[in-house]
Coordinates of C-alpha atoms in Angstrom, one line a residue:
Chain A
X1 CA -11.6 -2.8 -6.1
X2 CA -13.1 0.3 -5.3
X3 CA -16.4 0.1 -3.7
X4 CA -19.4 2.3 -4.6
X5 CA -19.0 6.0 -3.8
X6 CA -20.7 9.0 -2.4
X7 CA -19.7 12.9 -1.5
X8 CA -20.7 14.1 0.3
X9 CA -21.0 12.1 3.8
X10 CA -22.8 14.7 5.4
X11 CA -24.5 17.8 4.5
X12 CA -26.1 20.3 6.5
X13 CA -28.4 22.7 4.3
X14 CA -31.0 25.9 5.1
X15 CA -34.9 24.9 3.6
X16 CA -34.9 26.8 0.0
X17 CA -30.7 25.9 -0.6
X18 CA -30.4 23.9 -3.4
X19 CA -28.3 20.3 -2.2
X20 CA -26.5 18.3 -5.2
X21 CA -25.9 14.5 -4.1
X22 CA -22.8 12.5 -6.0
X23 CA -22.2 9.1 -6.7
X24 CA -19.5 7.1 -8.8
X25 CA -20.7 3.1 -8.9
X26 CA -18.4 0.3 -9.3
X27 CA -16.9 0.1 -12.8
X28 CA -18.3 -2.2 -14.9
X29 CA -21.5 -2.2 -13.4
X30 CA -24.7 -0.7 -15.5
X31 CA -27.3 -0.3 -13.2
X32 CA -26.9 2.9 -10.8
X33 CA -30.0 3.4 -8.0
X34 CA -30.8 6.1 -5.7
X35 CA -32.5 5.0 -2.5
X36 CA -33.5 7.3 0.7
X37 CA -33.8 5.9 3.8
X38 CA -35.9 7.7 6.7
X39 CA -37.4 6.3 9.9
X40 CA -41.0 6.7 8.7
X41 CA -40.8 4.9 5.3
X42 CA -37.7 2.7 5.9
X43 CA -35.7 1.9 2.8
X44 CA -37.4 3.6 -0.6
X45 CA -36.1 3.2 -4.6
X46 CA -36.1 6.9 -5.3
X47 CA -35.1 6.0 -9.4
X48 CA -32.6 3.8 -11.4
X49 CA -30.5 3.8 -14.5
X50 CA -29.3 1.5 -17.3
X51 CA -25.9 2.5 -19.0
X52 CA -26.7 6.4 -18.1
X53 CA -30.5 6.1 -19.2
X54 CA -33.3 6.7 -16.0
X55 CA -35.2 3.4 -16.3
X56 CA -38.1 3.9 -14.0
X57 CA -38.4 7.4 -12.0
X58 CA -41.6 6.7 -10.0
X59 CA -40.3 6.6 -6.3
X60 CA -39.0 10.5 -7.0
X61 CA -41.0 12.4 -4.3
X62 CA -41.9 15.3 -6.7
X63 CA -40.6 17.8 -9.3
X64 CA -37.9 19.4 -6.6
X65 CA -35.9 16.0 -6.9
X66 CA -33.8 15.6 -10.3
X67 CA -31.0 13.0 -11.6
X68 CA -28.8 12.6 -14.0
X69 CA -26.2 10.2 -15.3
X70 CA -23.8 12.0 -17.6
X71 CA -21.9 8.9 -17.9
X72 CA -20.7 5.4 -16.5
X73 CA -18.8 7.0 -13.7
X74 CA -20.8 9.1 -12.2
X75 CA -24.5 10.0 -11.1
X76 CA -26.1 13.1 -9.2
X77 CA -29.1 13.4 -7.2
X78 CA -30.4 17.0 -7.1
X79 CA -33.0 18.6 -4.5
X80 CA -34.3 22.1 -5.6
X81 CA -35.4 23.9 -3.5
X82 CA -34.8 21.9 -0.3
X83 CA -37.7 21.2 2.3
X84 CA -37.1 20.0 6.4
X85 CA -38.9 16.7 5.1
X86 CA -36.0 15.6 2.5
X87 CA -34.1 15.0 6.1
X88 CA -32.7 11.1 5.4
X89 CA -29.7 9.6 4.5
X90 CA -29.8 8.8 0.5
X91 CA -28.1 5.8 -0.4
X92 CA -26.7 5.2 -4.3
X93 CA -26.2 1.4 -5.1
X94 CA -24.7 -0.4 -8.4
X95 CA -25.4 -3.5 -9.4
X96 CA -24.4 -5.5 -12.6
X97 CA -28.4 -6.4 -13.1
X98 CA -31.7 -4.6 -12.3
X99 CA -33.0 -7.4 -10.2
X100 CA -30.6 -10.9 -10.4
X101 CA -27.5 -9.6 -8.7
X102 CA -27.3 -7.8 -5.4
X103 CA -26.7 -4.3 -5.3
X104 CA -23.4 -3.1 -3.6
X105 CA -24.7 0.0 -1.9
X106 CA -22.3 3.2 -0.9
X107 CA -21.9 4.6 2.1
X108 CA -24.9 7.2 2.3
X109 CA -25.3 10.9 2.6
X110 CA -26.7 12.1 5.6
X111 CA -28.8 15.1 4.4
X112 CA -30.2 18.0 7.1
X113 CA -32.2 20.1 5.9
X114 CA -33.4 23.0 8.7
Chain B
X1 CA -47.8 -5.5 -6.2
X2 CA -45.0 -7.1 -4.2
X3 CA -44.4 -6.7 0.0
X4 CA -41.8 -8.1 2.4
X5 CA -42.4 -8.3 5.9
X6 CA -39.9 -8.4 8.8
X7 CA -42.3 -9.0 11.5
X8 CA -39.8 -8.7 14.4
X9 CA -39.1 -4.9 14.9
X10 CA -36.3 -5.7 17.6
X11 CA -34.7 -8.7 19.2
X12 CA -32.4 -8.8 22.3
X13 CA -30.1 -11.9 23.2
X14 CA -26.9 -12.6 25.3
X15 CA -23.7 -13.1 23.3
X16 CA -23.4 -17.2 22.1
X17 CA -27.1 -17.1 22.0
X18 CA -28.6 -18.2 18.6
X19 CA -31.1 -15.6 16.9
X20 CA -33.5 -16.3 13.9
X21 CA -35.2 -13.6 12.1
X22 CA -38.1 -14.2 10.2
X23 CA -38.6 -12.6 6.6
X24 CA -42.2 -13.4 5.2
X25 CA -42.7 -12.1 1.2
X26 CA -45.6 -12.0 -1.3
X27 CA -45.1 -11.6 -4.9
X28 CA -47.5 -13.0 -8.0
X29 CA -44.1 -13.8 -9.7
X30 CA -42.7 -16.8 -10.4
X31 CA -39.1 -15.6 -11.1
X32 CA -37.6 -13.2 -8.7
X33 CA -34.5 -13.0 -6.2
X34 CA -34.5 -12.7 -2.1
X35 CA -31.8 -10.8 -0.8
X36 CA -30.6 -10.5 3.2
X37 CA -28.8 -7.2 3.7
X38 CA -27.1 -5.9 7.4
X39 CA -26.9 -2.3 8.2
X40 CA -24.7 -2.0 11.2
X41 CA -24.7 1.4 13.5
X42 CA -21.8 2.7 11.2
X43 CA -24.9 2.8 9.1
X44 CA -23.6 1.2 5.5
X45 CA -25.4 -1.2 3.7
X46 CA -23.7 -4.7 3.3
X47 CA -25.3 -7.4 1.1
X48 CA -24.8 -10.5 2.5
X49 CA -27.1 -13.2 0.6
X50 CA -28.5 -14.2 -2.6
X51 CA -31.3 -16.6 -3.2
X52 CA -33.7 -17.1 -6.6
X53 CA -37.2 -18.5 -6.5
X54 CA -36.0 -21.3 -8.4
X55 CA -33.2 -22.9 -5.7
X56 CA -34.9 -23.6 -2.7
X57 CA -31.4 -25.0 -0.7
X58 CA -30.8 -24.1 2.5
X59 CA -27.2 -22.0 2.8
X60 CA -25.0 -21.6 5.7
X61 CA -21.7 -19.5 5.8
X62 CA -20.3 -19.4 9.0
X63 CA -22.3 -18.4 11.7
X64 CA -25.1 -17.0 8.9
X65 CA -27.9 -19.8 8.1
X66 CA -30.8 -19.3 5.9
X67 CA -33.9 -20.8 5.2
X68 CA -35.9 -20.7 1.9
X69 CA -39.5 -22.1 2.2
X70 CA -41.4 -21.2 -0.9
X71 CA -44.5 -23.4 0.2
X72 CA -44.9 -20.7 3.0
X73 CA -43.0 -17.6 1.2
X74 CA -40.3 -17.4 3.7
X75 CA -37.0 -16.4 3.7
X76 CA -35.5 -16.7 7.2
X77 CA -32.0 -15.9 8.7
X78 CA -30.3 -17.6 11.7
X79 CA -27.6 -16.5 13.4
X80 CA -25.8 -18.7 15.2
X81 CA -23.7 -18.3 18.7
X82 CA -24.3 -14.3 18.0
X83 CA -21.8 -12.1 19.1
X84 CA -21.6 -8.2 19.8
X85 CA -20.4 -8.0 16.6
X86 CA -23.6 -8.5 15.2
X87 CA -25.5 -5.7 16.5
X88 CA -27.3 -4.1 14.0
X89 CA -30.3 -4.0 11.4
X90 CA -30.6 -6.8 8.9
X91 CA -33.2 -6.2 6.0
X92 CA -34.9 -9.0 3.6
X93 CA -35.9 -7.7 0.3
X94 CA -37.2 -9.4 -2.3
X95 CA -36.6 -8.1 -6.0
X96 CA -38.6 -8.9 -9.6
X97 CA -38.8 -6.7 -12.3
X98 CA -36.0 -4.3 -11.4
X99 CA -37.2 -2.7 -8.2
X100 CA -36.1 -4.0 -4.7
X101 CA -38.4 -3.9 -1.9
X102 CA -37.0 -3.8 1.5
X103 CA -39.1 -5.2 4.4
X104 CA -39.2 -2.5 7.5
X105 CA -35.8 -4.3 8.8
X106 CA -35.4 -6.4 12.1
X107 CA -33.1 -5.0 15.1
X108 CA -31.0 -7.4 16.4
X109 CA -29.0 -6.1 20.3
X110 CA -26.7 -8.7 21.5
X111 CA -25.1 -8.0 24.4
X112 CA -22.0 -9.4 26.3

């Protein structure tokens, strides 16, 4: 089975560009989370959903961040306009629980922003 | 509020050596799930244990041991007779209530 998702693997974007992350979880699974990962902060829940629906939003650094579920399959994270400082690698993870199972993370997108 | 805390930023051994790496959590739950993860330097995530507050049994698989202490809200990981192959970052996290908090991760180098 096909493992958690992500496109794409690197991106390489000018500050002001707007950068549109992607994500396709594990079928079957209803819980979809965005993480970023940076040197300074370490490993950070950026949001998560529930069957499409954004459950808790509060680790989204500010207004320029956005993301959607339009359905089971597939999840964006959105940066508008993009800053030096969203530099990380953002990681999306499915799980089939919000906090009992492990989450099966992807293999990240290594976002440059100069 | 909940914390983990991977005191040991990096640890350096010799291939065959055995390495433990400690995991230390606080949480005013009573119900919630520790987790070990390993990032290797291709830089992926991998889960690799699952413990809940409730089971407090020591597992091994393999070369991978872990001890659960909830007396002293520990959670630590053992590798025995490491080899090269386990170069990389291991993280403990520790989840209730939906959001899973990573400690700062622990570097472990083993060389040849």
């Amino acid at each position: 089975d096909a493992g958690v998702i992500q496109s794409p693997r690197h991106e390489v974007t000018e500050m002001g560009q707007e950068v549109t992350l992607r994500c396709k979880p594990i079928s079957g699974h209803d819980y979809l989370f965005w993480y970023r990962q940076t040197m300074m902060r370490g490993l950070e829940l950026l949001i998560y959903f529930n069957n499409n629906v954004p459950i808790d939003d509060s680790g989204m650094p500010e207004d320029r961040f956005s993301a959607k579920m339009p359905n089971a399959s597939f999840s964006t994270l959105k940066i508008q306009p993009s800053e030096p400082r969203d530099s990380a690698v953002y990681f999306c993870a499915s799980s089939l629980g919000p906090w009992e199972y492990e989450q099966y993370f992807g293999p990240g997108t290594r976002l440059t922003v100069t | 509020a909940q914390k983990v805390t991977q005191a040991q930023t990096e640890i350096s051994v010799v291939e065959k050596e055995d390495v433990t790496l400690d995991c230390v959590y606080e949480t005013r739950d009573t119900t919630y799930y520790l987790f070990w993860y390993k990032q290797p330097p291709s830089g992926e995530l991998v889960f690799l244990i699952r413990r809940n507050s409730f089971d407090e049994q020591n597992e091994i698989s393999g070369r991978y041991s872990w001890n659960f202490q909830k007396s002293t809200s520990s959670f630590n990981f053992t590798i025995t007779a490491s080899q090269v192959v386990d170069s990389a970052v291991y993280f403990c996290a520790l989840n209730s209530w939906g959001k899973l908090q990573f400690g700062a991760g622990t570097q472990v180098v083993v060389t040849p």
